[in-house]
Amino acid sequence: MNASTVTRRGVAVLGMALLLASCSGTTKDSAGQGPAPQATGAANPAAPVKTGLKMTFLPKQVNNPYFTVVQQGGEKAAGELQAEFKATGPSDASASSQVTYINTAAQQRQDALIMAANDENAVAPALKTARQQGMKVVTLDSDVATDARDVFINQADSRDIAVKQVELISQAVGGSGEIAILSATANATNQNTWIEIMKQELAKPEHAGLKLVEIAYGNDDDQVSFQKTQGLLQAHPQLKGIVSPTTVGLAAAGRYLSSSEYKGKVALTGLGTPNQMRAYVKDGTVGSFALWEPNKLGYLGVQAATALASGRITGAPGEKFTAGELGEYTIGAEGEVVLGPPTVFDAANIDRFDF
Amino acid sequence: MARLLRWESVLVLLLVAVAVVGSVRTGGTFLSGGNLFYLGLDIAEIALIALPLTLVVVSGEIDLSVASVLGLSSALVGTLWNAGWALELILPVAVLAGALCGALNGLLVTRLGLPSLAVTIGTLALYRGLALVLLGDTAVADFPASFTQFGNTPIPGTRIPYPILLFALLAVGFAVLLHHSSFGRSTFAIGANPEAAWFSGIRVKRVKLILFVLTGAVAAVAGIVYTLRFSSARADNGNGLELAVVAAVLLGGVSIFGGKGTLGGVIAGVLLLGGLRNLLILDDVSTEVLTVVTGALLLAGVLIPRLLGSRYFPAGRKT
């Protein structure tokens, strides 16, 4: 068989494939959507809380400090509820790496899975199969397709976060003056959502004294954020405060301010972790900043999983459940539960947190 | 007696050991139909790609671009689906694109005489880059259930996943090709001594080119399986998978220097790695220990036959 024969046969095969495909094809337009997801069964709020429930916590990846704190909260709730709680997961945060662990949890007949998804779609088929076998699925931090889980625990409502940051910067600069925002990347969805709501807040009469002069982007890179902070202060000599709604930006800005002539003169606030910001709070660079508490996220996740596995809730909007020391929660649209307003950290309380 | 002491026999013994320990440790769950179904799905892509890669390694070459071809195939499926093409057309086009990737590898190796290790490290980046150009960091997930069920549901009336049926068919084909055809004998001859093979009339470049094309095509098939299995076409699908496949091939007793190896050994190697991983996860062994055990097993797989000498472990036929 010479080369031209190979080519001719190849072309013939391809031609046949094209012909076949043009006769009957499954295209994006012709593909129907599956049946809409529905909460199964009816909730019985009076059902007894089951003990001895077996639960698996599946973080985005193991050995991630943030999820270690989430896990500690989960362990606390599991202790209170007398549930068996274990954490497992992949060492990389790729889209499909969690699927093996979902299938394993199903094989181990776990009552509930509490997970933060690496990819909203890649894990969905495995979750759906596991749910058909009776496993309850609670997502937290990062959601999956709504028909692949029972409840999603959202760490914070976007509006709560944005409003809190305007409140903090207003307090820090005494209600009036020029302020700037140091964000992550220009196309980060969550950052832009917050900034948009912050602008709406700033337009309200009670914030008339505050003037947003620039939005800088540090690309969530320590060095770039550091330089952008420097640039903001040089470009705006009257600047009174900086809001950085990203942990990388806030820490970098704190480092620059603490070692510059602006320390104590230009206010800084935003979203950060207590461990990163402790030094700057103690040396007076930063008065207060905010973030949700990851351990409460894990705590609420286990509480919701227990309520689901006990039949007290099904994940339908409007259902209520009590979550131990966090009090009562109501399930919102599409099975979403919001942890609550962000926690504010300052010199008075920062030593109580370790994450 | 020598036959009993072959490395392939050791692998089979280890497989039996994993099965026994597995069912004892997990109270029968390990060997349950449900778990074996997921185990089959878990190793599907590695098993598929290991088939042609075995022949490539036997011929004395290597292809490290296989996982990138998988990703490119996945990204191509997603892009064409978004463009409104029919899946019946997209799938053969994706396989053809994989064959073209393999052909480029093969041409660079055979026509320019470049080492396959260097060539395929280059195309590893090139094909992954093309996949990222196509899809970026977005995912395409709205494939119809009639197609994705092939990646997630067993063949009716059995516990066998469709991708494993596909693997079984291809395994028979590649076993015949490697061990029962003149093409296979040529492959062994080339791996053992390319110059001797050339002087004895074997068209060395032609054989190698075909092997690279086959590998590219099967890697693209694995990309389709991956995409349908996770209902998710992404450019980074299968990232890093090339190491797992090469590891399985080497554990299976194929000599990295070419000329030695059996397809049966490689299949046993794939099953052993997949089975052990499944067992350890099911037994709640931590991810860190899992990585250590896998690494140690691979070292043992390469070291033991060599330490004991080829007298006891003539790993596969030499033709």
mmCIF file of N, CA and C in Angstrom, chain A residues 38-46 131 136 149-153 300 304-323 327-338:
data_model
loop_
_atom_site.group_PDB
_atom_site.id
_atom_site.type_symbol
_atom_site.label_atom_id
_atom_site.label_comp_id
_atom_site.label_asym_id
_atom_site.label_seq_id
_atom_site.Cartn_x
_atom_site.Cartn_y
_atom_site.Cartn_z
ATOM 1 N N GLN A 38 -35.666 18.236 41.166
ATOM 2 C CA GLN A 38 -36.687 18.469 42.185
ATOM 3 C C GLN A 38 -36.197 17.943 43.522
ATOM 4 N N ALA A 39 -36.561 18.644 44.561
ATOM 5 C CA ALA A 39 -36.246 18.146 45.894
ATOM 6 C C ALA A 39 -37.074 16.885 46.113
ATOM 7 N N THR A 40 -36.439 15.853 46.671
ATOM 8 C CA THR A 40 -37.145 14.588 46.800
ATOM 9 C C THR A 40 -37.799 14.468 48.180
ATOM 10 N N GLY A 41 -38.991 13.924 48.201
ATOM 11 C CA GLY A 41 -39.677 13.679 49.459
ATOM 12 C C GLY A 41 -40.114 14.964 50.144
ATOM 13 N N ALA A 42 -40.757 14.805 51.264
ATOM 14 C CA ALA A 42 -41.216 15.968 52.005
ATOM 15 C C ALA A 42 -40.406 16.107 53.285
ATOM 16 N N ALA A 43 -40.190 17.369 53.676
ATOM 17 C CA ALA A 43 -39.423 17.600 54.891
ATOM 18 C C ALA A 43 -40.302 17.404 56.113
ATOM 19 N N ASN A 44 -39.704 16.878 57.171
ATOM 20 C CA ASN A 44 -40.404 16.757 58.437
ATOM 21 C C ASN A 44 -39.569 17.459 59.512
ATOM 22 N N PRO A 45 -39.886 18.746 59.761
ATOM 23 C CA PRO A 45 -39.050 19.538 60.682
ATOM 24 C C PRO A 45 -38.977 18.927 62.071
ATOM 25 N N ALA A 46 -39.938 18.052 62.405
ATOM 26 C CA ALA A 46 -39.965 17.479 63.752
ATOM 27 C C ALA A 46 -39.200 16.158 63.837
ATOM 28 N N ARG A 131 -26.314 10.695 44.736
ATOM 29 C CA ARG A 131 -27.577 11.137 45.355
ATOM 30 C C ARG A 131 -28.681 10.129 45.112
ATOM 31 N N LYS A 136 -26.656 12.392 50.805
ATOM 32 C CA LYS A 136 -26.983 13.815 50.769
ATOM 33 C C LYS A 136 -25.735 14.595 50.404
ATOM 34 N N ARG A 149 -26.668 18.743 43.786
ATOM 35 C CA ARG A 149 -26.482 18.809 45.246
ATOM 36 C C ARG A 149 -27.810 19.167 45.917
ATOM 37 N N ASP A 150 -27.859 18.998 47.228
ATOM 38 C CA ASP A 150 -29.092 19.323 47.951
ATOM 39 C C ASP A 150 -29.074 20.779 48.408
ATOM 40 N N VAL A 151 -27.955 21.196 48.994
ATOM 41 C CA VAL A 151 -27.866 22.544 49.566
ATOM 42 C C VAL A 151 -26.488 23.130 49.260
ATOM 43 N N PHE A 152 -26.434 24.426 48.981
ATOM 44 C CA PHE A 152 -25.153 25.118 48.834
ATOM 45 C C PHE A 152 -25.009 26.135 49.955
ATOM 46 N N ILE A 153 -23.901 26.043 50.715
ATOM 47 C CA ILE A 153 -23.633 27.014 51.770
ATOM 48 C C ILE A 153 -22.744 28.107 51.184
ATOM 49 N N LEU A 300 -21.422 24.984 59.623
ATOM 50 C CA LEU A 300 -22.762 25.072 59.035
ATOM 51 C C LEU A 300 -22.989 23.950 58.020
ATOM 52 N N ALA A 304 -26.083 21.408 58.175
ATOM 53 C CA ALA A 304 -27.042 21.259 57.079
ATOM 54 C C ALA A 304 -27.103 19.812 56.614
ATOM 55 N N ALA A 305 -25.945 19.150 56.541
ATOM 56 C CA ALA A 305 -25.906 17.748 56.112
ATOM 57 C C ALA A 305 -26.681 16.867 57.079
ATOM 58 N N THR A 306 -26.546 17.155 58.381
ATOM 59 C CA THR A 306 -27.263 16.378 59.386
ATOM 60 C C THR A 306 -28.770 16.578 59.266
ATOM 61 N N ALA A 307 -29.173 17.847 59.058
ATOM 62 C CA ALA A 307 -30.611 18.137 58.905
ATOM 63 C C ALA A 307 -31.167 17.415 57.675
ATOM 64 N N LEU A 308 -30.373 17.366 56.593
ATOM 65 C CA LEU A 308 -30.809 16.678 55.372
ATOM 66 C C LEU A 308 -30.922 15.179 55.608
ATOM 67 N N ALA A 309 -29.871 14.590 56.201
ATOM 68 C CA ALA A 309 -29.846 13.140 56.391
ATOM 69 C C ALA A 309 -30.876 12.688 57.422
ATOM 70 N N SER A 310 -31.287 13.619 58.308
ATOM 71 C CA SER A 310 -32.313 13.279 59.298
ATOM 72 C C SER A 310 -33.718 13.484 58.749
ATOM 73 N N GLY A 311 -33.818 14.058 57.549
ATOM 74 C CA GLY A 311 -35.129 14.287 56.940
ATOM 75 C C GLY A 311 -35.813 15.541 57.442
ATOM 76 N N ARG A 312 -35.093 16.381 58.205
ATOM 77 C CA ARG A 312 -35.707 17.619 58.710
ATOM 78 C C ARG A 312 -35.864 18.652 57.601
ATOM 79 N N ILE A 313 -34.973 18.622 56.623
ATOM 80 C CA ILE A 313 -35.099 19.497 55.456
ATOM 81 C C ILE A 313 -34.830 18.666 54.204
ATOM 82 N N THR A 314 -35.283 19.185 53.056
ATOM 83 C CA THR A 314 -34.999 18.510 51.786
ATOM 84 C C THR A 314 -34.158 19.394 50.868
ATOM 85 N N GLY A 315 -33.957 20.636 51.267
ATOM 86 C CA GLY A 315 -33.219 21.569 50.416
ATOM 87 C C GLY A 315 -34.130 22.493 49.640
ATOM 88 N N ALA A 316 -35.433 22.435 49.901
ATOM 89 C CA ALA A 316 -36.382 23.298 49.191
ATOM 90 C C ALA A 316 -36.367 24.702 49.803
ATOM 91 N N PRO A 317 -36.514 25.739 48.973
ATOM 92 C CA PRO A 317 -36.515 27.117 49.486
ATOM 93 C C PRO A 317 -37.584 27.322 50.552
ATOM 94 N N GLY A 318 -37.236 28.084 51.597
ATOM 95 C CA GLY A 318 -38.195 28.389 52.643
ATOM 96 C C GLY A 318 -38.090 27.484 53.852
ATOM 97 N N GLU A 319 -37.479 26.304 53.704
ATOM 98 C CA GLU A 319 -37.328 25.417 54.851
ATOM 99 C C GLU A 319 -36.340 26.033 55.854
ATOM 100 N N LYS A 320 -36.571 25.753 57.119
ATOM 101 C CA LYS A 320 -35.695 26.296 58.164
ATOM 102 C C LYS A 320 -35.020 25.154 58.916
ATOM 103 N N PHE A 321 -33.810 25.404 59.404
ATOM 104 C CA PHE A 321 -33.143 24.421 60.272
ATOM 105 C C PHE A 321 -32.258 25.149 61.268
ATOM 106 N N THR A 322 -32.055 24.522 62.424
ATOM 107 C CA THR A 322 -31.162 25.137 63.403
ATOM 108 C C THR A 322 -29.767 24.551 63.239
ATOM 109 N N ALA A 323 -28.779 25.434 63.373
ATOM 110 C CA ALA A 323 -27.395 25.025 63.147
ATOM 111 C C ALA A 323 -26.588 25.250 64.414
ATOM 112 N N GLY A 327 -27.364 29.279 65.321
ATOM 113 C CA GLY A 327 -28.771 29.658 65.313
ATOM 114 C C GLY A 327 -29.529 29.119 64.111
ATOM 115 N N GLU A 328 -30.632 29.772 63.777
ATOM 116 C CA GLU A 328 -31.519 29.245 62.734
ATOM 117 C C GLU A 328 -31.195 29.813 61.358
ATOM 118 N N TYR A 329 -31.294 28.960 60.351
ATOM 119 C CA TYR A 329 -31.072 29.378 58.959
ATOM 120 C C TYR A 329 -32.281 29.022 58.119
ATOM 121 N N THR A 330 -32.517 29.828 57.077
ATOM 122 C CA THR A 330 -33.585 29.559 56.129
ATOM 123 C C THR A 330 -32.960 29.298 54.766
ATOM 124 N N ILE A 331 -33.444 28.263 54.097
ATOM 125 C CA ILE A 331 -32.911 27.941 52.771
ATOM 126 C C ILE A 331 -33.503 28.908 51.755
ATOM 127 N N GLY A 332 -32.636 29.514 50.947
ATOM 128 C CA GLY A 332 -33.067 30.494 49.968
ATOM 129 C C GLY A 332 -33.315 29.867 48.607
ATOM 130 N N ALA A 333 -33.399 30.733 47.596
ATOM 131 C CA ALA A 333 -33.657 30.271 46.238
ATOM 132 C C ALA A 333 -32.579 29.284 45.796
ATOM 133 N N GLU A 334 -32.964 28.284 45.032
ATOM 134 C CA GLU A 334 -32.060 27.262 44.485
ATOM 135 C C GLU A 334 -31.253 26.542 45.569
ATOM 136 N N GLY A 335 -31.850 26.391 46.744
ATOM 137 C CA GLY A 335 -31.204 25.617 47.801
ATOM 138 C C GLY A 335 -29.982 26.274 48.402
ATOM 139 N N GLU A 336 -29.913 27.604 48.354
ATOM 140 C CA GLU A 336 -28.730 28.296 48.849
ATOM 141 C C GLU A 336 -28.934 28.808 50.275
ATOM 142 N N VAL A 337 -27.912 28.616 51.113
ATOM 143 C CA VAL A 337 -27.937 29.117 52.483
ATOM 144 C C VAL A 337 -26.751 30.066 52.640
ATOM 145 N N VAL A 338 -27.000 31.285 53.118
ATOM 146 C CA VAL A 338 -25.905 32.241 53.299
ATOM 147 C C VAL A 338 -25.430 32.192 54.737
#
